[in-house]
Tab-separated table of C-alpha atoms in Angstrom:
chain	number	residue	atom	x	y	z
Y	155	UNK	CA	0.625	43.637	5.573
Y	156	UNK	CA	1.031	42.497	2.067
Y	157	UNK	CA	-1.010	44.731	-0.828
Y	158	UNK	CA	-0.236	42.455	-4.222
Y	159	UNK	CA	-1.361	44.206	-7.163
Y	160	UNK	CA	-0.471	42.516	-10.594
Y	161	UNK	CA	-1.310	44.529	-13.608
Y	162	UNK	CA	-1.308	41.335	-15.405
Y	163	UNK	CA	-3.707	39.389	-12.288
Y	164	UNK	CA	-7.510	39.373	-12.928
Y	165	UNK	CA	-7.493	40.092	-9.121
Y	166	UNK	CA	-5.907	42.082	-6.096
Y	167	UNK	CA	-5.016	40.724	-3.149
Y	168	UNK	CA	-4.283	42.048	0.461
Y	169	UNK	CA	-2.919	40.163	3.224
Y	170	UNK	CA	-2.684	41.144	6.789
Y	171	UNK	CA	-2.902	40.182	10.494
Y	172	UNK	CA	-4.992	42.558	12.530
Y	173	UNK	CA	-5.185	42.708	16.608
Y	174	UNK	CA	-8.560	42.210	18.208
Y	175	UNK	CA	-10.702	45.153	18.575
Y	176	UNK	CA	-9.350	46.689	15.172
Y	177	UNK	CA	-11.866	48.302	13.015
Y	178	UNK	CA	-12.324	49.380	9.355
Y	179	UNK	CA	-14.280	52.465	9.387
Y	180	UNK	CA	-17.616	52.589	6.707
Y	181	UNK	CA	-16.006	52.294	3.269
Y	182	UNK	CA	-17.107	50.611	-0.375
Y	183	UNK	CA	-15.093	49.292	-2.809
Y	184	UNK	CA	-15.277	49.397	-6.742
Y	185	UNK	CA	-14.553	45.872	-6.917
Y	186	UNK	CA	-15.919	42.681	-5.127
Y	187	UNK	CA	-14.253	42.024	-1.731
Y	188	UNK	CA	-13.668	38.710	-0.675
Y	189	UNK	CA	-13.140	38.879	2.926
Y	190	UNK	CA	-11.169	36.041	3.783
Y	191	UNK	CA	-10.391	34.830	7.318
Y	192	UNK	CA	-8.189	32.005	7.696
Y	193	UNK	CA	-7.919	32.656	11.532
Y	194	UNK	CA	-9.634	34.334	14.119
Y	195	UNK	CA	-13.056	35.673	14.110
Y	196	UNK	CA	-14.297	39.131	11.622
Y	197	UNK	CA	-17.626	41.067	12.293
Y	198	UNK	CA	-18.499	43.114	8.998
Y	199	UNK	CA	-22.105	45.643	9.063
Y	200	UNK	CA	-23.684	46.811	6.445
Y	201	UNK	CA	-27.365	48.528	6.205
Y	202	UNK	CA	-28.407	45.003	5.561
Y	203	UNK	CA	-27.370	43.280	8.413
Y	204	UNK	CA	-24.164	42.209	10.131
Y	205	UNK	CA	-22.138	39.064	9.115
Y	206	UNK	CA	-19.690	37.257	11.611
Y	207	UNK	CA	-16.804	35.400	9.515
Y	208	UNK	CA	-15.416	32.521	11.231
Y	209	UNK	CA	-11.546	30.935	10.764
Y	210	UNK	CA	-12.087	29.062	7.284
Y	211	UNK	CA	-14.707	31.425	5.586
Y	212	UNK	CA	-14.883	34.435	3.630
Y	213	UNK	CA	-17.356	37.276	3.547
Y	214	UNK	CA	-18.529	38.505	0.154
Y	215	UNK	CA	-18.975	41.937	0.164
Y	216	UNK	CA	-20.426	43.482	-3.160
Y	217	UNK	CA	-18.907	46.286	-5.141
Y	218	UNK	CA	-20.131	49.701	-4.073
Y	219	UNK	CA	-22.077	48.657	-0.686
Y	220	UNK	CA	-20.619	50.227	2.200
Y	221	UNK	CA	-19.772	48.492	5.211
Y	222	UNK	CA	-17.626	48.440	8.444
Y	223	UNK	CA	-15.044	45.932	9.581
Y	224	UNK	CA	-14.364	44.801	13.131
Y	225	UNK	CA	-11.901	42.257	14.322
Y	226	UNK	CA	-13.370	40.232	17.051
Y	227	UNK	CA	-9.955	38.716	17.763
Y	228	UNK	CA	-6.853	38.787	16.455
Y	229	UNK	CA	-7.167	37.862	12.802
Y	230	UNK	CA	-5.448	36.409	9.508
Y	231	UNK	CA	-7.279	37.587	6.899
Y	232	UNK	CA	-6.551	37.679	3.617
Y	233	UNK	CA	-9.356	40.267	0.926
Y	234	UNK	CA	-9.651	39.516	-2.809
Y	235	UNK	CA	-10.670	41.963	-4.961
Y	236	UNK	CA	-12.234	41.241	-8.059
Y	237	UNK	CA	-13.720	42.949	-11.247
Y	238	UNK	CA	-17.440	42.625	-10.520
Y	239	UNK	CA	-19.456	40.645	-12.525
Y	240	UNK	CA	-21.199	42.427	-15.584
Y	241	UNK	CA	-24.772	41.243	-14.304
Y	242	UNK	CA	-23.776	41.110	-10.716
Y	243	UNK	CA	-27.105	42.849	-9.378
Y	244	UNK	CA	-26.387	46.355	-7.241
Y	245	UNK	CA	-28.312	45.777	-4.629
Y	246	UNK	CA	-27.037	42.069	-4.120
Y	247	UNK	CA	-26.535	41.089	0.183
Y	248	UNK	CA	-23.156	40.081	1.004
Y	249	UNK	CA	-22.909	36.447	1.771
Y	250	UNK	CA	-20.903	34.251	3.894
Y	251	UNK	CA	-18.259	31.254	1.440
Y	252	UNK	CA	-16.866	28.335	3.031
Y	253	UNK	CA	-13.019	28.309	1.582
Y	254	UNK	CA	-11.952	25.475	0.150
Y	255	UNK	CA	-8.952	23.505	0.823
Y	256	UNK	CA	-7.780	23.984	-2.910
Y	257	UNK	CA	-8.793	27.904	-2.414
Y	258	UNK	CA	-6.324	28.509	1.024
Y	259	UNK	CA	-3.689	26.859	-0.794
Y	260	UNK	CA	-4.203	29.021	-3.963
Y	261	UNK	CA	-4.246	32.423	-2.113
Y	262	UNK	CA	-1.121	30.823	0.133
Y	263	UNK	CA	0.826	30.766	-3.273
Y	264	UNK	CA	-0.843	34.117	-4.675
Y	265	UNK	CA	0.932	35.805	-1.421
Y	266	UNK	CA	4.305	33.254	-2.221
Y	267	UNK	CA	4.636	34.614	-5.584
Y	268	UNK	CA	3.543	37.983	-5.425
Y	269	UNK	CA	6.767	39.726	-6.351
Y	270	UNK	CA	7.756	37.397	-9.629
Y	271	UNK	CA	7.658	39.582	-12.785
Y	272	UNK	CA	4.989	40.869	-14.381
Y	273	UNK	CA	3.898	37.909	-17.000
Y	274	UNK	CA	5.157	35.494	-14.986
Y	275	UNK	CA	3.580	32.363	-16.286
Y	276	UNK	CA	3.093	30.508	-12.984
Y	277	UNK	CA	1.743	33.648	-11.440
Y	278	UNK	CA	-0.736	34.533	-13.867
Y	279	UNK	CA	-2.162	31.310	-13.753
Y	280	UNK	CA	-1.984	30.548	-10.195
Y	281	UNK	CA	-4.026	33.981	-10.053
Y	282	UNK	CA	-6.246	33.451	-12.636
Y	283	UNK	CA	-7.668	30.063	-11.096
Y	284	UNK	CA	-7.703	31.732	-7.483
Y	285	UNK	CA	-10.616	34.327	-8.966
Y	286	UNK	CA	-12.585	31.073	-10.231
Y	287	UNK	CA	-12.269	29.512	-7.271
Y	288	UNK	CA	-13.330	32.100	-5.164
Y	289	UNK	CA	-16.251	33.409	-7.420
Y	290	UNK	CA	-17.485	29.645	-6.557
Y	291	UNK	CA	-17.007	28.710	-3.032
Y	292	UNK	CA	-20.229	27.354	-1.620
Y	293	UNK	CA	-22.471	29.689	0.976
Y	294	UNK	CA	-23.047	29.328	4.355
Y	295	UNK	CA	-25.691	30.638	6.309
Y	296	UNK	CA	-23.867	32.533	8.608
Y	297	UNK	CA	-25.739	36.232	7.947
Y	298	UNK	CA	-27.644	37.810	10.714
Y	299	UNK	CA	-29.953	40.073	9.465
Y	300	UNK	CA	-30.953	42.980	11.779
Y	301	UNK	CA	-34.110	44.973	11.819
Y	302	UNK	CA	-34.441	48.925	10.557
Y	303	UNK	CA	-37.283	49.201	13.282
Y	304	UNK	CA	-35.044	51.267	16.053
Y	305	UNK	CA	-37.935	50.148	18.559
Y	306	UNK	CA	-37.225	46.008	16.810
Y	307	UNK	CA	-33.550	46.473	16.912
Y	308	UNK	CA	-32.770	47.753	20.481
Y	309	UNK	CA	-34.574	44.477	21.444
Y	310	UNK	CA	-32.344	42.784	18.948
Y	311	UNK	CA	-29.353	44.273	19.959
Y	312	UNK	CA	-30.111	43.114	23.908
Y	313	UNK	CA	-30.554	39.724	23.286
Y	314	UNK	CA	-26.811	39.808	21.724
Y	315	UNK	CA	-25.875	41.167	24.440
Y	316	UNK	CA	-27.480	38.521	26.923
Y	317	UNK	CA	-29.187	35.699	24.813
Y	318	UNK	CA	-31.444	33.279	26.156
Y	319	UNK	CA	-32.979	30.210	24.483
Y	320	UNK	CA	-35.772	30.982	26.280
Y	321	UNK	CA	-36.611	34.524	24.774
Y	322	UNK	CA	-40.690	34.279	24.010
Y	323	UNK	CA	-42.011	36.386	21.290
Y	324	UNK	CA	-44.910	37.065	23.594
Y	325	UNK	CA	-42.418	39.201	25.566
Y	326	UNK	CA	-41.710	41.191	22.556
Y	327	UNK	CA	-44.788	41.930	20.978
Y	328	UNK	CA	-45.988	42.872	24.615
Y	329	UNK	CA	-42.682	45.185	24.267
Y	330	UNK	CA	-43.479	46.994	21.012
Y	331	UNK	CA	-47.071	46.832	22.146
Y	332	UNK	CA	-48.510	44.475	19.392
Y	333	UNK	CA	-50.285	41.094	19.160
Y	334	UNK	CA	-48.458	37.729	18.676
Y	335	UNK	CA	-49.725	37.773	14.877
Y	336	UNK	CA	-48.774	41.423	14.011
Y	337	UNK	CA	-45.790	40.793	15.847
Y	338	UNK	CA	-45.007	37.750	14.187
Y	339	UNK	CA	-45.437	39.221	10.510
Y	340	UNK	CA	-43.790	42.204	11.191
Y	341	UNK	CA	-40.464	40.686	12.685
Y	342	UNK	CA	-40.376	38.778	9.549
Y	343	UNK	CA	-40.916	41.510	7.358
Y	344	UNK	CA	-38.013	43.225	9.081
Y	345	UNK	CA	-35.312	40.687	9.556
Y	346	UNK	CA	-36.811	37.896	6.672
Y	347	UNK	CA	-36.606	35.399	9.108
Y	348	UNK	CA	-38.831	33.690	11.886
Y	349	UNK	CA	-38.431	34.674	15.428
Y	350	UNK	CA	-37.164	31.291	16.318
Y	351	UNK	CA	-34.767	30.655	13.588
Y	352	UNK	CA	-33.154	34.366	14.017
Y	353	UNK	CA	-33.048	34.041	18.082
Y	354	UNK	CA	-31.369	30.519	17.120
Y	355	UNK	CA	-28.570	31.938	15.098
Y	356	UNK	CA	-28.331	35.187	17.216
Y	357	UNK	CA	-27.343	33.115	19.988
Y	358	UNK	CA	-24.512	31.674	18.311
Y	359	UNK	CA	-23.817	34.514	16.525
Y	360	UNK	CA	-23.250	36.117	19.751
Y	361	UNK	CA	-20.948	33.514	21.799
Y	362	UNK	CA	-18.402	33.427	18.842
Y	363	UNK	CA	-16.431	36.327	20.006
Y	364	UNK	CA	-16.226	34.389	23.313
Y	365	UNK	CA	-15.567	31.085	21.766
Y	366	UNK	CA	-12.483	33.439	19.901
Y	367	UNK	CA	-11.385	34.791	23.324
Y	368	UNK	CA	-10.866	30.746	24.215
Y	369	UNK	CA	-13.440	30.257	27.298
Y	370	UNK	CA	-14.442	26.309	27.387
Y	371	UNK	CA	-17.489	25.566	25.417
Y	372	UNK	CA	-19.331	24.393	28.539
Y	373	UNK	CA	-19.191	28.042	29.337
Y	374	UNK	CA	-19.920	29.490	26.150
Y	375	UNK	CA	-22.517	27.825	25.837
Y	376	UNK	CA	-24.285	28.782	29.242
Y	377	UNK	CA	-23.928	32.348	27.963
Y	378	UNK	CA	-25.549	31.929	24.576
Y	379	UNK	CA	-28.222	30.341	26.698
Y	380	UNK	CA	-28.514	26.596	26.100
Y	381	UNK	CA	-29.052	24.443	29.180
Y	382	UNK	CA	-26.562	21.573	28.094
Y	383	UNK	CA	-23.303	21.579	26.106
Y	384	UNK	CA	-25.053	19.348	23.718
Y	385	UNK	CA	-28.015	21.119	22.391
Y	386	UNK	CA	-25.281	24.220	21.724
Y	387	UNK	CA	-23.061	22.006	19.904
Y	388	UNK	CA	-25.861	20.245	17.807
Y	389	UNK	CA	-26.697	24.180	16.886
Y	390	UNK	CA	-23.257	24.544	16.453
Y	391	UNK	CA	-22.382	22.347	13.815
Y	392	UNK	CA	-25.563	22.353	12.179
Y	393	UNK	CA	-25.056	26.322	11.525
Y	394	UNK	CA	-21.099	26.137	10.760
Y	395	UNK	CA	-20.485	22.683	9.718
Y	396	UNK	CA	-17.906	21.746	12.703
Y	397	UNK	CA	-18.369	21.168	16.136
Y	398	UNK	CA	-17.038	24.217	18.798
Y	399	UNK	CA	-13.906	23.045	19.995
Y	400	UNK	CA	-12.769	22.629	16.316
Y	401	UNK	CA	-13.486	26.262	15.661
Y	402	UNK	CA	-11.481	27.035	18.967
Y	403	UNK	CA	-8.429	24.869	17.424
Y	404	UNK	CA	-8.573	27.259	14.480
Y	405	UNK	CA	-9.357	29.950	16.103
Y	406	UNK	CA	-5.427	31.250	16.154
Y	407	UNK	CA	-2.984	33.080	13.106
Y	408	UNK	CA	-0.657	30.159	12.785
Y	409	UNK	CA	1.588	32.613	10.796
């Protein structure tokens, strides 16, 4: 682990490799987290929802909102903390960033020259253009919002568990003994998303760990329950913008 703390740096920066299965107990922070993962696969709930961060993305987490970290494999992750924002809203939802190829590089040298002198000219700007990149890496949709419902979430929470393409929201209005239209405006009022779209993501959502763990993608995707490799992989990449076996070539610390 690596904790770089510049007085003169507009941001903080921690760098670490954590073992699957490690876990961050409920904590906030007074500045705004970047959560980066370079490799490996990061789970991260808040009241909100939960968030999985894939190998090349970075969860940001709002100042003050509390929320729990779980490494779903063994990780390289590297957090930036900055200052937040003056109108940076208190209620805002974390969100998931695609980092950049000039961004990995930047925090790469941030860790490199984390011991040179304080007003170290190099440093200082090497630092300062890090917190502008970060503050603009573009979002993904990678945020899996999960119900407050107890009755809506146990159902939730079992199709992680065992997800099927072929989950009917007949099934689960029947189950929380409603009609398909009360059913239907209710799930969405809970999770702000359509039952297809959120089953759709769930299920990916939920063979990642897997995917992390190295089984073949013909495999993972028969548990996240698509019929053919195809259809998962078309999901796949439209969801994280490269194709499965890509994610498993990144899915290792290379340091």
């Amino acid at each position: 682990m690596q904790r770089v703390e510049r007085p003169d740096a507009v941001l903080h920066l921690l760098d670490e490799q954590a073992p699957a299965g490690h876990r961050a107990p409920r904590h906030s922070h007074d500045r705004t987290q970047f959560l980066c993962v370079l490799a490996g696969l990061a789970a991260v709930t808040t009241d909100r929802g939960r968030w999985m961060v894939p190998p090349g993305h970075a969860l940001r987490i709002p100042h003050g909102l509390e929320h729990e970290v779980e490494m779903l494999s063994e990780v390289d992750v590297t957090s930036l903390y900055l200052p937040p924002r003056a109108d940076e809203p208190v209620d805002e939802a974390p969100s998931v960033r695609a980092i950049s190829p000039l961004a990995r590089s930047l925090i790469e040298e941030a860790i490199r020259l984390g011991d040179a002198p304080e007003g170290d000219r190099k440093a200082t700007l090497v630092y300062a253009l890090l917190a502008e990149e970060a503050a603009a890496l573009p979002v993904r949709p990678l945020g899996l919002p999960f119900p407050s419902d107890p009755r809506l979430a146990a159902l939730c929470r079992g199709f992680m568990r065992d997800p099927s393409t072929e989950a009917r929201i007949d099934d689960w209005a029947a189950a929380l003994a409603m009609s398909r239209r009360t059913f239907t405006r209710f799930f969405a009022r809970q999770t702000g998303a359509g039952f297809a779209t959120w089953r759709q993501q769930a299920s990916i959502f939920a063979s990642l760990p897997h995917l992390a763990a190295g089984e073949p993608v013909s495999r993972v995707a028969m548990r996240a329950g698509y019929s053919n490799v195809s259809a998962y992989t078309t999901m796949f990449r439209r969801m994280l913008g490269a194709a499965p076996r890509d994610y498993v070539r990144a899915r290792r610390p290379t340091g």
